Short mmCIF file of C-alpha atoms in Angstrom, two decimals:
data_model
loop_
_atom_site.label_atom_id
_atom_site.label_comp_id
_atom_site.label_asym_id
_atom_site.label_seq_id
_atom_site.Cartn_x
_atom_site.Cartn_y
_atom_site.Cartn_z
CA MET A 1 -55.69 -82.03 -176.48
CA SER A 2 -55.16 -78.37 -177.28
CA SER A 3 -56.89 -77.36 -174.06
CA SER A 4 -54.62 -79.70 -172.11
CA ASN A 5 -51.57 -78.25 -173.79
CA THR A 6 -52.71 -74.71 -173.06
CA THR A 7 -53.23 -75.58 -169.41
CA ASN A 8 -49.75 -77.12 -169.20
CA ASP A 9 -48.16 -74.15 -170.90
CA LEU A 10 -49.92 -71.79 -168.46
CA ALA A 11 -48.81 -73.79 -165.49
CA SER A 12 -45.28 -73.85 -166.84
CA ALA A 13 -45.31 -70.14 -167.38
CA VAL A 14 -46.61 -69.50 -163.88
CA SER A 15 -44.00 -71.79 -162.40
CA ASN A 16 -41.25 -70.00 -164.35
CA VAL A 17 -42.34 -66.57 -163.08
CA THR A 18 -42.69 -67.90 -159.53
CA GLN A 19 -39.19 -69.33 -159.65
CA LYS A 20 -37.80 -65.99 -160.89
CA THR A 21 -39.47 -64.26 -157.93
CA ILE A 22 -37.93 -66.84 -155.53
CA MET A 23 -34.43 -66.58 -157.01
CA PHE A 24 -34.55 -62.78 -157.14
CA THR A 25 -35.58 -62.62 -153.52
CA ARG A 26 -32.86 -64.95 -152.34
CA TYR A 27 -29.98 -63.29 -154.17
CA TRP A 28 -31.23 -59.72 -153.47
CA CYS A 29 -31.77 -60.25 -149.77
CA MET A 30 -28.47 -62.06 -149.23
CA THR A 31 -26.51 -59.44 -151.18
CA MET A 32 -28.27 -56.57 -149.37
CA PHE A 33 -27.58 -58.16 -145.98
CA ILE A 34 -23.82 -58.70 -146.51
CA LEU A 35 -23.16 -55.33 -148.14
CA GLY A 36 -25.53 -53.53 -145.74
CA LEU A 37 -23.88 -55.01 -142.62
CA ILE A 38 -20.38 -53.93 -143.86
CA GLY A 39 -21.57 -50.55 -145.04
CA HIS A 40 -23.50 -49.57 -141.92
CA SER A 41 -20.70 -50.73 -139.66
CA LEU A 42 -18.22 -48.55 -141.60
CA ASN A 43 -20.73 -45.70 -141.47
CA VAL A 44 -20.97 -45.84 -137.70
CA CYS A 45 -17.14 -45.99 -137.41
CA ILE A 46 -16.72 -42.95 -139.74
CA PHE A 47 -19.40 -40.79 -138.12
CA THR A 48 -17.84 -41.35 -134.68
CA ARG A 49 -14.40 -40.10 -135.86
CA PRO A 50 -13.07 -37.10 -133.95
CA ALA A 51 -13.57 -34.78 -136.95
CA LEU A 52 -17.27 -35.64 -137.13
CA ARG A 53 -18.26 -36.78 -133.66
CA LEU A 54 -19.65 -33.49 -132.46
CA ASN A 55 -21.21 -32.44 -135.80
CA PRO A 56 -25.02 -32.62 -135.53
CA CYS A 57 -25.40 -33.47 -139.26
CA ALA A 58 -23.07 -36.45 -138.84
CA ARG A 59 -25.20 -37.54 -135.87
CA TYR A 60 -28.27 -37.66 -138.14
CA PHE A 61 -26.32 -39.79 -140.66
CA MET A 62 -25.23 -42.07 -137.86
CA ALA A 63 -28.84 -42.39 -136.66
CA SER A 64 -29.83 -43.31 -140.20
CA ALA A 65 -27.12 -45.99 -140.25
CA ILE A 66 -28.25 -47.38 -136.91
CA ALA A 67 -31.88 -47.52 -138.18
CA GLY A 68 -30.53 -49.28 -141.25
CA TYR A 69 -29.45 -52.12 -138.91
CA GLY A 70 -33.15 -52.69 -138.17
CA VAL A 71 -33.73 -53.24 -141.88
CA ILE A 72 -30.87 -55.64 -142.50
CA PHE A 73 -31.33 -57.64 -139.30
CA GLY A 74 -35.15 -57.54 -139.22
CA VAL A 75 -36.81 -56.88 -142.58
CA LEU A 76 -34.44 -58.73 -144.90
CA PRO A 77 -34.21 -62.08 -143.05
CA VAL A 78 -37.95 -62.33 -142.55
CA ARG A 79 -38.73 -61.34 -146.15
CA LEU A 80 -36.13 -63.79 -147.35
CA LEU A 81 -37.93 -66.55 -145.51
CA GLN A 82 -41.33 -65.36 -146.72
CA PHE A 83 -40.68 -64.87 -150.44
CA GLY A 84 -37.52 -67.00 -150.91
CA TYR A 85 -38.41 -70.13 -148.93
CA SER A 86 -42.21 -69.88 -148.41
CA ARG A 87 -41.89 -69.74 -144.69
CA SER A 88 -43.85 -66.68 -143.47
CA LEU A 89 -43.57 -65.64 -139.83
CA PHE A 90 -46.49 -63.27 -140.49
CA LEU A 91 -48.90 -66.26 -140.67
CA SER A 92 -48.00 -67.75 -137.31
CA SER A 93 -50.66 -65.65 -135.61
CA VAL A 94 -52.68 -62.50 -136.04
CA THR A 95 -50.55 -60.83 -133.35
CA MET A 96 -47.37 -61.60 -135.28
CA CYS A 97 -49.04 -60.36 -138.49
CA LYS A 98 -49.78 -56.98 -136.84
CA MET A 99 -46.56 -56.55 -134.87
CA LEU A 100 -44.16 -57.56 -137.69
CA THR A 101 -45.87 -55.46 -140.29
CA PHE A 102 -45.93 -52.49 -137.82
CA LEU A 103 -42.27 -52.79 -136.85
CA PHE A 104 -40.99 -53.33 -140.38
CA SER A 105 -42.93 -50.44 -141.83
CA TRP A 106 -41.61 -48.27 -139.01
CA ALA A 107 -38.04 -49.40 -139.48
CA ARG A 108 -37.94 -48.75 -143.24
CA ILE A 109 -39.37 -45.26 -142.84
CA LEU A 110 -37.01 -43.98 -140.16
CA PRO A 111 -33.79 -43.67 -142.27
CA CYS A 112 -35.50 -41.40 -144.78
CA TRP A 113 -36.76 -39.09 -141.99
CA PHE A 114 -33.27 -38.91 -140.44
CA ILE A 115 -31.76 -37.87 -143.79
CA GLY A 116 -34.55 -35.29 -144.10
CA LEU A 117 -33.53 -33.91 -140.67
CA ALA A 118 -29.93 -33.85 -141.87
CA SER A 119 -30.99 -31.65 -144.78
CA ILE A 120 -32.72 -29.29 -142.44
CA ASP A 121 -29.63 -29.21 -140.24
CA ARG A 122 -27.43 -28.24 -143.18
CA PHE A 123 -29.85 -25.46 -144.03
CA LEU A 124 -29.69 -24.12 -140.49
CA CYS A 125 -25.88 -24.48 -140.30
CA SER A 126 -25.33 -22.59 -143.56
CA SER A 127 -27.79 -19.79 -142.74
CA PRO A 128 -26.38 -16.20 -142.48
CA SER A 129 -28.66 -15.75 -139.44
CA MET A 130 -26.95 -16.48 -136.18
CA ARG A 131 -30.26 -17.38 -134.59
CA LEU A 132 -30.90 -20.08 -137.20
CA ARG A 133 -27.37 -21.35 -136.96
CA GLY A 134 -27.93 -21.85 -133.25
CA TRP A 135 -30.56 -24.49 -134.05
CA SER A 136 -27.85 -26.71 -135.58
CA SER A 137 -26.76 -28.35 -132.30
CA ILE A 138 -26.54 -31.66 -130.54
CA ARG A 139 -29.26 -30.64 -128.13
CA VAL A 140 -31.67 -29.99 -131.02
CA PHE A 141 -30.54 -33.28 -132.67
CA LYS A 142 -31.57 -35.31 -129.63
CA TYR A 143 -34.93 -33.61 -129.49
CA LEU A 144 -35.76 -34.00 -133.18
CA ILE A 145 -34.55 -37.63 -133.40
CA THR A 146 -36.86 -38.54 -130.51
CA LEU A 147 -39.72 -36.62 -132.09
CA ALA A 148 -39.19 -38.26 -135.52
CA ILE A 149 -39.12 -41.78 -133.97
CA LEU A 150 -42.37 -41.16 -132.01
CA PHE A 151 -44.15 -39.45 -134.89
CA THR A 152 -43.35 -42.12 -137.55
CA GLY A 153 -44.34 -44.77 -135.04
CA LEU A 154 -47.72 -43.11 -134.49
CA THR A 155 -48.35 -42.88 -138.25
CA GLN A 156 -48.11 -46.68 -138.46
CA MET A 157 -50.51 -47.38 -135.55
CA PRO A 158 -53.50 -48.14 -137.88
CA ILE A 159 -51.54 -51.31 -138.95
CA LEU A 160 -52.08 -52.69 -135.44
CA ILE A 161 -55.79 -52.23 -135.87
CA PHE A 162 -56.63 -53.18 -139.45
CA PHE A 163 -54.09 -55.81 -140.41
CA THR A 164 -55.05 -59.44 -140.09
CA ILE A 165 -54.56 -62.85 -141.75
CA SER A 166 -56.88 -63.40 -144.72
CA SER A 167 -57.63 -66.75 -146.29
CA GLN A 168 -57.46 -68.12 -149.86
CA PRO A 169 -54.65 -67.47 -150.08
CA ALA A 170 -53.42 -67.06 -146.54
CA ILE A 171 -51.69 -63.66 -146.36
CA CYS A 172 -51.14 -60.89 -143.81
CA LEU A 173 -53.01 -57.95 -145.20
CA GLY A 174 -54.98 -54.93 -144.19
CA GLN A 175 -58.75 -55.33 -144.10
CA PRO A 176 -61.04 -54.11 -145.56
CA ASN A 177 -59.79 -53.57 -149.08
CA LEU A 178 -60.43 -49.82 -148.85
CA PHE A 179 -57.92 -49.59 -145.96
CA GLN A 180 -55.32 -51.38 -148.09
CA LYS A 181 -55.52 -48.76 -150.78
CA LEU A 182 -55.69 -45.78 -148.37
CA ASN A 183 -52.79 -47.22 -146.31
CA GLY A 184 -50.77 -47.68 -149.49
CA PHE A 185 -51.09 -44.04 -150.54
CA PHE A 186 -50.53 -42.93 -146.90
CA ILE A 187 -47.27 -44.96 -146.77
CA LEU A 188 -46.23 -43.35 -150.08
CA ILE A 189 -46.71 -39.90 -148.48
CA VAL A 190 -44.99 -40.66 -145.12
CA TRP A 191 -42.16 -42.86 -146.52
CA SER A 192 -41.37 -41.06 -149.71
CA LEU A 193 -43.14 -37.78 -150.42
CA ILE A 194 -42.60 -35.86 -147.11
CA PRO A 195 -38.96 -36.89 -146.57
CA SER A 196 -38.01 -36.45 -150.21
CA LEU A 197 -39.57 -32.98 -150.48
CA THR A 198 -37.81 -32.04 -147.25
CA MET A 199 -34.48 -33.22 -148.60
CA PHE A 200 -34.82 -31.46 -151.94
CA ILE A 201 -36.25 -28.20 -150.64
CA PHE A 202 -33.79 -27.69 -147.83
CA GLY A 203 -30.93 -29.04 -150.03
CA PHE A 204 -31.48 -26.29 -152.60
CA LEU A 205 -31.99 -23.62 -149.88
CA THR A 206 -28.60 -24.79 -148.38
CA ILE A 207 -26.93 -24.33 -151.79
CA ARG A 208 -28.41 -20.86 -151.96
CA HIS A 209 -26.99 -20.00 -148.55
CA ILE A 210 -23.56 -21.18 -149.60
CA GLN A 211 -23.66 -19.18 -152.80
CA GLN A 212 -24.66 -16.05 -150.85
CA SER A 213 -21.90 -16.56 -148.29
CA ILE A 214 -19.07 -16.76 -150.84
CA PRO A 215 -18.78 -12.97 -151.53
CA ARG A 216 -19.16 -12.18 -147.82
CA VAL A 217 -16.27 -14.49 -146.87
CA HIS A 218 -14.10 -13.10 -149.74
CA ASP A 219 -14.71 -9.50 -148.83
CA GLU A 220 -14.04 -9.98 -145.15
CA ASN A 221 -11.01 -12.11 -146.02
CA ILE A 222 -11.70 -14.47 -143.04
CA ILE A 223 -9.43 -17.43 -143.83
CA ILE A 224 -8.12 -19.25 -140.80
CA HIS A 225 -7.37 -22.87 -140.19
CA HIS A 226 -10.38 -23.71 -138.12
CA GLN A 227 -12.88 -21.90 -140.40
CA LYS A 228 -11.43 -23.64 -143.47
CA ARG A 229 -11.70 -26.99 -141.81
CA THR A 230 -15.28 -26.41 -140.66
CA LYS A 231 -16.30 -25.04 -144.05
CA PHE A 232 -14.84 -28.06 -145.80
CA ILE A 233 -16.68 -30.49 -143.52
CA ASP A 234 -19.95 -28.60 -143.99
CA ARG A 235 -19.59 -28.64 -147.80
CA GLN A 236 -18.92 -32.38 -147.76
CA LEU A 237 -21.95 -33.04 -145.52
CA ILE A 238 -24.12 -30.92 -147.87
CA GLN A 239 -22.85 -32.97 -150.85
CA MET A 240 -23.69 -36.17 -149.02
CA THR A 241 -27.08 -34.87 -147.99
CA LEU A 242 -28.03 -34.13 -151.66
CA MET A 243 -26.83 -37.58 -152.75
CA GLN A 244 -28.88 -39.20 -149.97
CA SER A 245 -31.88 -37.08 -151.01
CA ILE A 246 -31.83 -38.41 -154.57
CA LEU A 247 -31.23 -42.01 -153.46
CA PHE A 248 -33.87 -42.18 -150.79
CA GLY A 249 -36.38 -40.17 -152.78
CA LEU A 250 -36.31 -42.46 -155.80
CA THR A 251 -35.93 -45.80 -154.00
CA SER A 252 -38.48 -45.09 -151.29
CA ALA A 253 -41.07 -44.08 -153.96
CA ALA A 254 -40.45 -47.32 -155.82
CA GLY A 255 -40.77 -49.28 -152.51
CA ALA A 256 -43.99 -47.53 -151.50
CA ILE A 257 -45.51 -48.16 -154.95
CA GLY A 258 -44.36 -51.82 -154.85
CA GLY A 259 -45.98 -52.29 -151.47
CA THR A 260 -49.38 -51.24 -152.82
CA PHE A 261 -49.01 -52.64 -156.31
CA ASN A 262 -51.15 -55.67 -155.67
CA VAL A 263 -54.10 -53.84 -154.24
CA LEU A 264 -54.39 -50.93 -156.70
CA ASP A 265 -56.70 -52.83 -159.02
CA ASP A 266 -59.09 -55.69 -159.09
CA ASN A 267 -57.35 -59.09 -159.17
CA SER A 268 -60.48 -61.13 -159.62
CA ARG A 269 -60.47 -60.90 -163.36
CA LYS A 270 -56.78 -61.81 -163.78
CA ASP A 271 -55.49 -65.27 -164.56
CA ALA A 272 -52.72 -67.07 -162.61
CA LEU A 273 -49.98 -65.91 -164.97
CA GLU A 274 -50.93 -62.21 -164.69
CA LEU A 275 -51.13 -62.49 -160.93
CA ALA A 276 -47.69 -64.14 -160.82
CA LYS A 277 -46.16 -61.38 -163.00
CA GLN A 278 -47.85 -58.73 -160.87
CA SER A 279 -46.43 -60.36 -157.72
CA LEU A 280 -42.93 -60.35 -159.27
CA ILE A 281 -43.14 -56.68 -160.19
CA GLY A 282 -44.50 -55.74 -156.74
CA ASN A 283 -41.78 -57.69 -154.98
CA VAL A 284 -39.01 -56.16 -157.07
CA LEU A 285 -40.30 -52.65 -156.45
CA SER A 286 -40.68 -53.37 -152.67
CA PHE A 287 -37.11 -54.60 -152.42
CA VAL A 288 -35.78 -51.64 -154.43
CA GLY A 289 -37.23 -49.50 -151.62
CA LEU A 290 -34.69 -51.12 -149.26
CA PHE A 291 -31.75 -50.10 -151.41
CA GLY A 292 -31.29 -46.76 -149.59
CA PRO A 293 -31.48 -48.09 -146.05
CA CYS A 294 -29.06 -50.91 -146.94
CA LEU A 295 -26.51 -49.49 -149.36
CA SER A 296 -26.30 -45.78 -148.53
CA PHE A 297 -22.65 -46.23 -147.57
CA TYR A 298 -21.58 -47.19 -151.05
CA SER A 299 -23.72 -44.80 -153.04
CA CYS A 300 -23.50 -41.70 -150.74
CA THR A 301 -20.78 -41.94 -148.06
CA LEU A 302 -18.07 -42.95 -150.52
CA SER A 303 -19.12 -40.09 -152.86
CA SER A 304 -17.70 -37.62 -150.31
CA GLN A 305 -14.02 -36.80 -150.28
CA LEU A 306 -14.24 -36.13 -146.55
CA PHE A 307 -15.62 -39.52 -145.67
CA ARG A 308 -13.28 -41.35 -148.00
CA HIS A 309 -10.38 -39.65 -146.21
CA GLU A 310 -11.82 -40.53 -142.86
CA LEU A 311 -12.21 -44.12 -143.98
CA MET A 312 -8.51 -44.18 -145.03
CA ILE A 313 -7.51 -43.03 -141.55
CA LEU A 314 -9.90 -45.56 -140.04
CA LEU A 315 -8.19 -48.36 -142.02
CA HIS A 316 -4.72 -46.97 -141.28
CA VAL A 317 -3.99 -46.30 -144.96
CA ARG A 318 -1.70 -43.35 -145.74
CA LYS A 319 -2.64 -41.14 -148.65
CA GLN A 320 0.26 -40.18 -150.94
CA HIS A 321 -1.19 -36.91 -152.13
CA GLU A 322 -3.89 -34.49 -151.00
CA GLU A 323 -5.26 -31.19 -152.23
CA GLY A 324 -3.86 -28.22 -150.29
CA ASP A 325 -7.15 -27.32 -148.55
CA VAL A 326 -7.93 -30.96 -147.78
CA THR A 327 -4.55 -31.53 -146.26
CA ASP A 328 -4.91 -28.37 -144.20
CA ALA A 329 -8.40 -29.37 -143.09
CA LEU A 330 -7.84 -33.03 -142.42
CA THR A 331 -4.30 -33.88 -141.30
CA MET A 332 -3.40 -37.53 -141.08
CA GLN A 333 -3.06 -38.70 -137.49
CA GLU A 334 0.08 -40.68 -138.13
CA ARG A 335 2.75 -40.09 -140.81
CA ILE A 336 5.52 -42.48 -141.52
CA ASN A 337 8.85 -40.79 -142.21
#
């Protein structure tokens, strides 16, 4: 009798954890989809405003927002069906297993790399060297964006070779097991480590450039309307770059760890309850990794006074009061007398 009760309790506990995984997936994916669609659409509208349209850093942010569409329209719906409703498109064929894994891994990596390029652009733009400042341009933006897309795609090519559908249970996973572990650590490097280090290093170098430029600007007493406006926009873009660095660095690391959580140790000696808990933790971490590509508008764009102001103009809302420099830099397009 006690053995039967123990078995029933274990089955109930496993069912409870599984249900939590399902409910978390459903609510998280639906919330991310709605908020992400609104946020990315507003991002694209803001970054195409006249004040930002020709700024190369704003172009990188816009590219990140466009790449975010791939996450909310591709990754989220398919993962919702897979973990929320037990309908996996990955299992329809080996080709689908390879292609979907490749495309989704590529899509979630791109926004981080674009933000990393934005950090480099801010470093170049703030440099006292005229030669380095010349590299902050739309022409360089087009070249680097193309290079980043091709490079990150090439890093994911092993997925097309080693991923397949395993049995008992049926799952789309890399084979052999050694590749799973190596690929997990490789994803951690490409998705989180390289972009995050790029963001932080060039972010701090940019701050150093700004601090060094303050005495020079004061001594030369160069204060004209256009320079004040450009300087204000550059500072706001730098602020947003640093916010994006922190957000993408932390969440992408969590996502990369979550994606490899289930293959870091031996599952053969674990019971059903431990495996269910491990699956829940892995799924939560994996979905946290999508926070940056989906919700960067709310956590980063709205943190910038420049972008909040541009959003107000976009929505035809008149601000009642502005700081002197902000009013001088960003004049409202229409004023009601």
